[in-house]
XYZ file of C-alpha atoms in Angstrom:
603
model
C 33.567 -19.041 13.034
C 31.604 -18.957 16.195
C 27.940 -18.070 14.185
C 28.738 -21.181 11.969
C 29.045 -23.593 14.464
C 25.812 -22.188 16.143
C 24.279 -22.797 12.835
C 24.773 -26.677 12.915
C 21.960 -28.803 13.931
C 24.085 -30.480 16.134
C 23.761 -27.961 19.023
C 21.159 -28.028 21.490
C 19.580 -24.564 22.869
C 22.348 -24.430 25.863
C 24.830 -25.139 23.429
C 24.007 -22.121 21.452
C 23.448 -19.999 24.595
C 26.998 -20.591 25.404
C 28.406 -19.819 22.012
C 26.188 -16.605 22.223
C 28.031 -15.448 25.538
C 31.182 -16.031 23.581
C 30.104 -13.843 20.675
C 28.746 -10.799 23.328
C 32.382 -10.845 24.565
C 33.411 -10.526 21.149
C 31.131 -7.613 20.447
C 32.174 -5.936 23.481
C 35.761 -6.327 23.013
C 35.001 -4.920 19.384
C 33.632 -2.027 20.912
C 36.035 -1.262 23.368
C 38.968 -1.006 20.506
C 36.408 1.492 18.663
C 36.459 3.163 21.940
C 39.959 3.371 22.975
C 41.807 3.760 20.011
C 43.366 7.163 19.522
C 46.320 8.644 17.663
C 47.945 11.528 19.497
C 44.857 11.672 22.010
C 42.355 11.818 19.073
C 39.833 8.974 19.205
C 40.106 7.308 15.666
C 36.856 5.105 15.451
C 34.685 7.406 17.865
C 35.574 10.803 16.951
C 32.989 13.655 17.097
C 29.254 12.821 18.601
C 25.858 11.792 18.035
C 23.628 14.841 17.240
C 19.537 14.540 17.332
C 16.864 17.186 17.606
C 14.539 19.143 15.503
C 13.986 22.092 13.714
C 11.205 23.912 12.188
C 11.252 24.076 8.128
C 9.187 27.420 7.051
C 9.567 26.218 3.404
C 5.412 25.712 2.411
C 4.832 21.917 1.159
C 2.384 19.248 0.305
C 1.859 16.323 2.248
C 0.221 12.955 1.603
C -2.326 12.220 4.459
C -3.994 8.488 4.821
C -7.705 9.035 6.053
C -10.373 6.340 7.208
C -13.696 7.591 6.762
C -17.270 6.458 6.086
C -18.019 7.229 2.578
C -21.271 7.918 1.349
C -23.345 7.349 -1.808
C -22.978 10.101 -4.945
C -25.575 12.532 -5.049
C -26.383 11.660 -8.555
C -26.821 8.083 -8.096
C -30.079 6.621 -7.308
C -31.553 3.669 -5.892
C -35.206 2.646 -6.648
C -35.578 5.596 -7.893
C -34.489 7.567 -5.062
C -31.381 9.300 -4.403
C -28.951 7.031 -2.830
C -28.450 9.535 0.128
C -32.200 9.368 0.909
C -33.649 6.734 3.255
C -36.676 6.534 1.868
C -35.636 3.587 -0.955
C -38.880 1.849 -1.056
C -39.670 -0.324 -3.955
C -42.908 -0.222 -5.809
C -43.886 -4.071 -6.688
C -45.114 -5.223 -10.119
C -43.112 -2.366 -11.429
C -40.623 -4.067 -13.830
C -42.688 -6.340 -15.894
C -40.398 -5.578 -19.035
C -37.722 -7.872 -17.200
C -36.753 -11.364 -17.930
C -35.625 -13.391 -14.933
C -32.456 -15.315 -15.659
C -33.522 -18.985 -15.898
C -29.441 -20.599 -16.776
C -28.539 -20.485 -12.942
C -29.059 -23.298 -10.521
C -29.125 -22.634 -6.816
C -28.027 -25.551 -4.617
C -27.735 -25.926 -1.107
C -27.581 -28.766 1.332
C -30.914 -29.300 3.455
C -30.790 -30.890 6.722
C -33.343 -33.578 7.503
C -35.112 -34.506 10.397
C -32.816 -37.838 10.804
C -29.987 -35.506 11.182
C -28.520 -36.171 7.766
C -28.063 -33.738 4.862
C -29.807 -33.646 1.141
C -28.385 -32.120 -1.653
C -30.903 -30.708 -3.985
C -31.108 -28.057 -5.991
C -33.520 -25.172 -6.829
C -34.856 -23.476 -10.412
C -35.604 -24.956 -13.277
C -35.524 -28.879 -14.717
C -32.029 -29.206 -15.703
C -31.757 -32.979 -15.323
C -32.459 -35.333 -12.292
C -29.199 -34.753 -11.324
C -26.674 -32.020 -11.722
C -22.573 -31.909 -10.243
C -24.651 -34.443 -7.492
C -27.575 -32.615 -6.631
C -30.919 -33.746 -7.012
C -33.461 -31.447 -8.650
C -35.920 -30.481 -5.770
C -39.104 -31.449 -7.874
C -37.709 -35.346 -8.084
C -36.794 -34.856 -4.665
C -40.544 -33.862 -3.446
C -42.156 -36.742 -5.350
C -39.832 -39.357 -3.950
C -40.034 -38.562 -0.348
C -42.366 -37.235 2.290
C -42.664 -34.361 4.840
C -41.629 -37.036 7.293
C -37.838 -36.920 6.216
C -37.621 -33.121 6.178
C -36.759 -31.139 9.495
C -39.899 -28.975 10.259
C -38.888 -25.693 9.924
C -36.012 -26.452 7.924
C -35.796 -24.102 4.592
C -36.494 -26.896 2.308
C -39.992 -27.737 4.522
C -40.927 -24.519 4.700
C -40.495 -23.815 0.590
C -42.154 -26.657 -0.467
C -45.040 -26.771 2.282
C -45.653 -23.092 2.222
C -49.146 -22.010 1.806
C -50.848 -18.860 0.322
C -53.828 -16.639 1.658
C -56.253 -19.499 0.223
C -54.200 -22.172 2.087
C -52.945 -23.865 -0.994
C -49.379 -25.144 -1.263
C -47.399 -22.181 -3.174
C -45.039 -24.896 -5.343
C -47.622 -27.503 -5.434
C -50.263 -27.852 -7.950
C -53.950 -29.710 -7.653
C -52.381 -32.783 -8.345
C -49.424 -32.601 -5.673
C -46.892 -31.930 -8.348
C -44.260 -29.737 -8.099
C -44.370 -26.637 -9.959
C -40.623 -25.208 -10.175
C -40.375 -21.741 -11.637
C -41.844 -19.445 -13.928
C -39.600 -17.365 -16.606
C -41.055 -14.052 -15.445
C -40.483 -11.528 -12.563
C -43.279 -10.540 -10.847
C -42.908 -8.827 -7.408
C -39.673 -10.118 -6.530
C -37.301 -7.303 -7.575
C -35.884 -5.956 -4.474
C -33.672 -3.090 -5.688
C -32.958 -0.989 -8.210
C -29.327 0.767 -9.300
C -29.238 3.434 -11.365
C -26.454 5.534 -13.141
C -28.544 7.556 -15.351
C -27.429 10.782 -13.134
C -23.942 10.642 -14.952
C -25.421 10.663 -18.407
C -26.163 13.889 -20.494
C -23.530 16.389 -18.827
C -21.730 18.630 -21.270
C -19.162 19.936 -18.718
C -16.045 17.691 -18.515
C -15.206 19.191 -15.200
C -19.029 18.180 -13.552
C -18.532 14.945 -15.249
C -14.916 14.447 -13.523
C -16.414 15.768 -10.539
C -19.182 13.389 -10.309
C -17.334 10.135 -11.473
C -14.566 10.922 -8.464
C -17.516 10.905 -5.956
C -18.203 7.545 -6.706
C -14.593 6.209 -6.111
C -14.568 4.615 -2.601
C -18.220 3.842 -2.494
C -19.963 0.316 -1.899
C -23.550 -0.746 -2.127
C -24.501 -3.824 -0.248
C -27.913 -5.700 -1.356
C -29.355 -8.161 1.313
C -30.147 -11.756 0.199
C -33.846 -12.470 0.849
C -33.592 -15.526 2.650
C -30.231 -14.990 5.186
C -27.887 -12.214 6.775
C -25.590 -12.109 3.751
C -25.010 -9.768 1.060
C -23.760 -9.395 -2.165
C -21.322 -5.780 -2.414
C -20.205 -3.647 -5.514
C -17.209 -1.349 -4.793
C -16.218 0.963 -7.106
C -12.280 2.351 -6.370
C -9.812 4.013 -8.501
C -7.471 7.093 -8.192
C -7.859 10.646 -9.485
C -5.915 13.637 -9.124
C -5.556 14.304 -5.439
C -6.684 10.645 -4.127
C -4.979 7.567 -4.641
C -4.434 4.184 -2.955
C -8.198 3.726 -2.037
C -8.763 0.410 0.500
C -12.146 -0.913 1.082
C -12.839 -2.456 4.774
C -15.523 -5.194 4.570
C -18.395 -4.388 6.912
C -20.470 -7.542 6.998
C -21.076 -10.892 5.694
C -20.707 -11.135 2.585
C -20.766 -14.197 -0.057
C -20.074 -12.018 -3.083
C -18.321 -8.675 -3.352
C -16.469 -7.335 -6.639
C -14.956 -4.736 -7.561
C -14.636 -1.730 -10.356
C -11.651 0.273 -10.710
C -12.595 3.563 -12.574
C -9.576 4.817 -13.367
C -8.026 1.434 -14.944
C -11.255 0.044 -16.363
C -10.390 -0.329 -20.185
C -13.014 1.692 -22.123
C -13.194 2.577 -25.809
C -14.627 5.767 -27.114
C -14.185 8.056 -29.587
C -12.252 5.798 -31.855
C -9.643 4.959 -28.883
C -9.027 2.506 -26.104
C -8.232 4.603 -22.628
C -6.931 2.827 -19.671
C -9.778 4.267 -17.359
C -12.456 6.784 -17.774
C -10.754 9.349 -16.004
C -8.457 9.526 -18.829
C -11.129 9.865 -21.421
C -12.670 12.849 -19.309
C -9.132 14.508 -19.445
C -8.938 14.535 -23.158
C -12.608 15.445 -23.607
C -11.367 18.828 -21.286
C -8.805 19.509 -23.511
C -11.218 19.483 -26.542
C -13.832 21.946 -24.648
C -16.683 20.492 -26.854
C -19.824 19.970 -25.139
C -21.040 17.525 -27.591
C -18.311 15.519 -26.989
C -18.679 15.297 -23.605
C -22.078 14.635 -23.307
C -21.379 11.586 -25.722
C -19.001 10.573 -23.854
C -20.842 10.710 -19.914
C -23.381 8.677 -21.705
C -20.949 6.141 -23.078
C -19.340 5.796 -19.444
C -22.580 5.710 -17.510
C -24.099 2.376 -20.162
C -20.683 1.291 -20.048
C -20.589 1.170 -16.077
C -24.272 0.187 -15.876
C -23.122 -3.345 -18.168
C -20.054 -3.770 -16.165
C -21.999 -3.710 -12.746
C -24.629 -6.058 -14.243
C -21.913 -8.197 -15.773
C -20.058 -8.801 -12.744
C -23.327 -9.218 -10.667
C -24.828 -11.735 -12.895
C -21.431 -13.863 -13.349
C -21.417 -14.608 -9.864
C -24.679 -14.608 -8.001
C -24.706 -18.632 -8.337
C -25.191 -19.564 -5.211
C -27.921 -17.858 -3.381
C -31.423 -16.751 -4.262
C -30.582 -13.167 -5.956
C -29.579 -12.468 -9.247
C -29.283 -9.295 -11.521
C -31.012 -8.099 -14.435
C -31.316 -5.064 -17.267
C -34.348 -4.046 -19.222
C -33.592 -3.425 -22.965
C -35.815 -0.154 -22.490
C -33.324 1.471 -19.642
C -29.408 1.458 -20.396
C -28.443 3.009 -17.524
C -30.158 0.535 -14.709
C -29.151 -2.520 -12.747
C -31.866 -4.648 -11.585
C -31.442 -7.396 -8.443
C -34.194 -9.447 -7.786
C -35.250 -12.791 -5.878
C -34.553 -15.753 -7.546
C -37.661 -17.623 -6.416
C -40.524 -15.339 -8.329
C -43.732 -14.814 -6.320
C -43.068 -17.010 -3.345
C -39.785 -14.294 -2.446
C -39.592 -12.721 0.803
C -41.624 -9.087 -0.047
C -39.230 -6.543 -1.306
C -40.208 -4.066 1.301
C -39.061 -6.315 3.949
C -35.333 -6.496 2.137
C -35.014 -3.130 0.913
C -34.105 -1.505 3.795
C -31.198 -3.738 4.060
C -29.265 -2.158 1.618
C -26.428 -0.374 3.001
C -25.304 2.856 1.102
C -22.200 3.429 2.816
C -18.433 2.075 2.784
C -15.429 2.309 4.971
C -12.495 2.778 3.209
C -8.850 4.455 3.580
C -7.171 6.310 1.028
C -4.234 8.964 0.374
C -4.787 12.713 0.153
C -2.794 15.371 -0.603
C -3.161 17.769 1.889
C -3.216 21.817 1.417
C 0.289 23.336 1.692
C 1.269 24.424 4.904
C 4.182 26.336 6.439
C 6.192 25.637 9.183
C 6.814 21.823 9.638
C 9.029 20.295 12.493
C 12.007 18.042 10.897
C 13.953 15.451 13.088
C 17.331 15.250 12.222
C 20.059 12.053 13.518
C 23.455 12.630 12.688
C 27.269 12.081 13.696
C 29.150 15.344 13.745
C 33.317 15.414 14.191
C 35.757 17.578 13.257
C 37.921 16.510 10.445
C 41.784 16.587 10.953
C 43.462 18.579 8.506
C 47.180 17.952 7.054
C 49.096 20.849 5.460
C 50.331 19.665 2.396
C 52.353 22.994 1.207
C 53.080 26.392 2.001
C 49.883 27.369 0.266
C 47.629 27.918 3.062
C 44.439 25.853 1.332
C 46.605 22.897 -0.060
C 46.088 20.281 1.997
C 43.623 17.447 2.685
C 40.995 16.292 5.759
C 41.602 13.046 7.382
C 38.034 11.959 8.267
C 38.141 9.748 11.274
C 35.958 6.859 10.346
C 33.031 6.699 12.656
C 32.729 2.829 13.734
C 30.344 1.182 16.429
C 27.939 -1.829 17.084
C 25.244 0.514 16.433
C 26.913 1.543 13.012
C 27.556 -2.099 11.824
C 24.202 -3.564 12.884
C 25.524 -5.733 15.085
C 24.194 -4.291 18.553
C 21.489 -7.405 18.781
C 23.156 -10.076 16.931
C 22.354 -13.269 18.113
C 22.648 -17.014 17.253
C 20.197 -18.448 19.663
C 16.704 -17.111 18.283
C 13.762 -19.273 17.721
C 10.193 -18.804 16.427
C 7.022 -20.835 16.339
C 5.226 -22.015 13.282
C 1.998 -22.993 14.001
C -0.045 -25.568 11.685
C -3.517 -26.204 11.608
C -4.106 -30.047 12.266
C -6.836 -31.709 9.712
C -7.951 -28.424 7.998
C -10.716 -30.493 6.091
C -11.993 -32.016 9.055
C -12.222 -28.843 10.744
C -14.164 -27.035 7.587
C -16.520 -29.776 7.621
C -17.231 -29.528 11.107
C -17.525 -25.507 10.647
C -19.611 -26.287 7.682
C -21.610 -28.419 9.685
C -21.958 -25.954 12.537
C -23.102 -23.280 10.074
C -25.530 -25.696 8.262
C -27.152 -26.249 11.554
C -27.953 -22.522 12.162
C -31.466 -21.258 12.576
C -32.931 -18.783 10.380
C -31.240 -15.260 11.224
C -33.682 -12.341 12.925
C -33.193 -8.952 11.368
C -33.239 -6.435 13.778
C -32.996 -2.627 13.095
C -30.106 -0.575 14.794
C -29.638 3.254 14.890
C -26.184 3.972 14.664
C -23.897 7.657 14.394
C -21.221 7.161 11.853
C -18.432 9.895 10.981
C -18.626 10.279 6.891
C -16.059 12.286 4.614
C -17.108 16.016 3.899
C -16.066 17.913 1.205
C -15.648 21.627 1.880
C -13.658 22.622 -1.084
C -13.608 21.052 -4.206
C -10.459 20.687 -6.137
C -9.805 22.919 -9.213
C -8.124 21.278 -11.769
C -7.351 22.163 -15.459
C -6.508 20.109 -18.872
C -3.266 21.121 -20.631
C -1.142 19.498 -23.745
C 2.119 18.308 -22.514
C 4.443 16.658 -24.902
C 1.447 16.012 -27.230
C -0.932 14.627 -25.080
C -3.870 15.876 -22.614
C -2.664 15.991 -19.153
C -4.675 16.900 -15.852
C -2.876 19.444 -13.184
C -4.421 20.475 -10.293
C -4.533 24.305 -9.991
C -5.789 24.077 -6.380
C -6.256 21.151 -4.098
C -9.183 20.170 -1.950
C -10.050 20.676 1.424
C -11.911 17.763 3.335
C -13.720 17.637 6.763
C -16.164 15.217 8.451
C -19.742 15.257 9.302
C -21.073 12.812 11.797
C -24.864 11.356 10.349
C -27.652 9.171 11.908
C -27.797 5.984 10.052
C -30.047 2.335 10.376
C -28.629 -0.900 10.209
C -29.185 -4.065 9.898
C -27.683 -6.666 12.219
C -28.848 -9.815 12.792
C -29.685 -12.428 15.758
C -30.029 -15.957 16.050
C -32.452 -17.254 18.494
C -33.053 -20.556 19.713
C -29.283 -21.455 18.597
C -28.973 -24.859 19.882
C -25.555 -25.466 18.083
C -23.249 -25.094 20.797
C -20.175 -23.800 20.670
C -18.182 -22.977 17.272
C -15.821 -25.669 16.178
C -12.125 -24.957 17.655
C -9.334 -25.975 15.280
C -6.652 -27.986 16.666
C -2.404 -26.485 15.490
C 0.666 -28.217 15.432
C 2.868 -25.929 17.130
C 6.552 -26.681 15.786
C 9.730 -24.553 17.128
C 12.201 -23.352 13.996
C 15.521 -22.054 14.440
C 15.863 -18.586 13.200
C 19.218 -16.802 14.156
C 20.391 -13.398 12.953
C 21.317 -13.748 8.845
C 25.029 -14.028 8.580
C 25.047 -11.648 6.096
C 24.585 -8.877 8.740
C 28.585 -9.901 9.444
C 29.304 -9.755 5.973
C 28.090 -6.329 5.660
C 29.870 -5.209 8.976
C 32.694 -6.840 7.524
C 32.500 -4.579 4.251
C 32.057 -1.489 6.561
C 34.978 -1.939 8.013
C 37.022 -2.736 5.048
C 35.414 0.440 3.302
C 36.928 2.203 6.232
C 40.517 0.595 5.974
C 40.663 1.468 2.452
C 39.909 5.334 3.096
C 42.719 5.281 5.627
C 44.942 3.432 2.819
C 44.163 5.814 0.209
C 44.448 8.744 2.213
C 48.161 7.457 3.593
C 48.982 6.760 -0.073
C 47.986 10.457 -0.865
C 50.104 11.535 2.559
C 52.852 9.707 1.007
C 52.819 11.021 -2.244
C 52.613 14.480 -0.492
C 55.630 13.817 1.492
C 57.744 12.525 -1.333
C 57.292 15.414 -3.404
C 57.873 17.704 -0.683
C 60.838 16.214 -0.534
C 62.158 16.549 -3.838
C 61.187 20.485 -3.874
C 62.891 20.813 -0.793
C 66.152 19.199 -2.342
C 65.790 20.754 -5.661
C 65.450 23.989 -3.726
C 68.425 23.255 -1.933
C 70.354 22.784 -4.746
C 69.483 25.992 -6.508
C 70.153 28.135 -3.577
C 73.638 26.280 -3.144
C 74.080 27.227 -6.917
C 72.953 30.583 -6.539
C 74.871 31.269 -3.333
C 78.297 29.580 -5.258
C 77.622 31.950 -8.238
C 77.426 35.613 -6.166
C 80.606 34.350 -4.348
C 82.733 34.309 -7.508
C 81.204 37.618 -8.633
C 82.192 39.216 -5.323
C 86.131 37.674 -5.497
C 86.176 39.343 -8.941
C 84.774 42.834 -7.714
C 87.096 42.462 -4.496
C 90.599 41.459 -6.880
C 89.362 44.526 -9.256
C 89.439 46.536 -6.226
C 92.681 45.466 -5.051
C 94.259 45.823 -8.285
C 92.925 49.322 -8.472
C 93.972 50.122 -5.094
C 97.608 49.248 -5.502
C 97.647 50.742 -9.295
C 96.751 54.070 -7.794
C 99.550 53.774 -4.812
C 101.902 52.955 -7.568
C 101.090 55.885 -9.483
C 101.337 58.226 -6.435
C 104.332 56.663 -5.645
C 106.045 57.032 -8.500
C 104.898 60.520 -9.056
C 106.447 61.555 -5.809
C 109.415 59.781 -6.713
C 109.839 61.979 -9.840
C 109.602 65.159 -7.313
C 112.253 63.604 -5.137
C 114.413 63.615 -8.058
C 113.876 67.073 -9.251
C 114.221 68.513 -5.892
C 117.811 66.588 -5.091
C 119.031 67.811 -8.655
C 117.738 70.963 -7.426
C 119.668 70.888 -4.073
């Protein structure tokens, strides 16, 4: 009743505090009743004591641990024809002439002009004077002069950049805008190759190689800004699950491929993931099938990576491509053809590690500390009959505010809800602040990071269970860590005149959040449960008492009848003995009389 009264919005904070004071007194009285109620000096609701402690369990066990590590690239994965773990990732220019540039994309950008306004233009091949409100850069150039553009802006530098001969790169001899060419010349900045996964004839080797890829992330830097495109390879395999990635830097795109859930077709079947197909190949024990599977996985993984990149690289200069002669490689190139930043300048920014967490089965261990928290009490024994073990225990109910969940029951709690004011206006101010940023200056820094190291690889085998190939671990892996030196690219913004970053305005609203009334319902249910237990026990005792009374009455009646029957028999025996005794005396008397008569005659 007090809670429902407090819920009403007509109460102020002070009113609810007064109601809370009364509720606390009710709770204290309830707790006093629980503690002091006794029967024959036995506490009824607090019988016993709470016991807490620990003990050492010597049973062998396995446990899942969550590890947070930096993950390196697999040794078989190649970037720019070099192992991904190597630092020499320099790419040769003019080496990929068989790759055609994707001319379908449109790169949009809002460029700040000298008068402080912004001009929306799109780069790339001509798609019309305006696309989605963005004007083609060639049309804009023909209709405007350099005085409209802010010096050193990206648009100014792009249109008026000069080559080594002093000629404008994007203008022909008549001053017309050239636009894009349809070929890639020197702007391939990265090559990602999965060829190391192909051609494997041992299914276990293929399983190990693919498991090395789980948890890895590769990020390619944009040619003109500090942002990156990242590809992440997640999934689960035996002994490792729940892999989570943590952002390393500024992404404008990141995509994920789950290796254990990527739908995959092979050998006339559709598999849930690559690992499922490999498990079946293990059971086949066919090197030819395994080699074919490894090739198909490498090819499918390459196409999936390309498709994700190609469908999402739509806002910056970078694009993805594949060559018809190489089914295992994905190429990352700059959208601007010959005017791209030299690949050698951007390739060093490729990030070849990831920050992840995952759950892993730890090695079996003997001996662990186990905590316990229980309520110990001696139940009351009620003897029910003359048979010693025939009776029942009466377990005193353990009731307290803690047990009922009412220790911190309150009706005067509040929380604060924070809502951003004018989010669209803040987003606009933040966008303008970001657009006004000067070009970032990349700097290379040396860092020491800790990466995961496999000390002992897991051992497993594929068996048929219920007609299906199933992978079982015969020996768990052992993991460690090592410290390595890496070169990371960070970015500075020199000559930043934008001022402080815009700060959003918030509306703070106080919301009434009392304890849910269902807590009281649960407490009442618990009390009713204890009461029903006592009632059921009392019914049993009453039934036993009545049964014992009936038994006592029947025994007394039977005893009485038995005793009555014995008395009659003894009376008969006594009468018989008396008759025999009297008959004997009479016979002796008569015999004696006969002798006296003879004697009298003789006399």
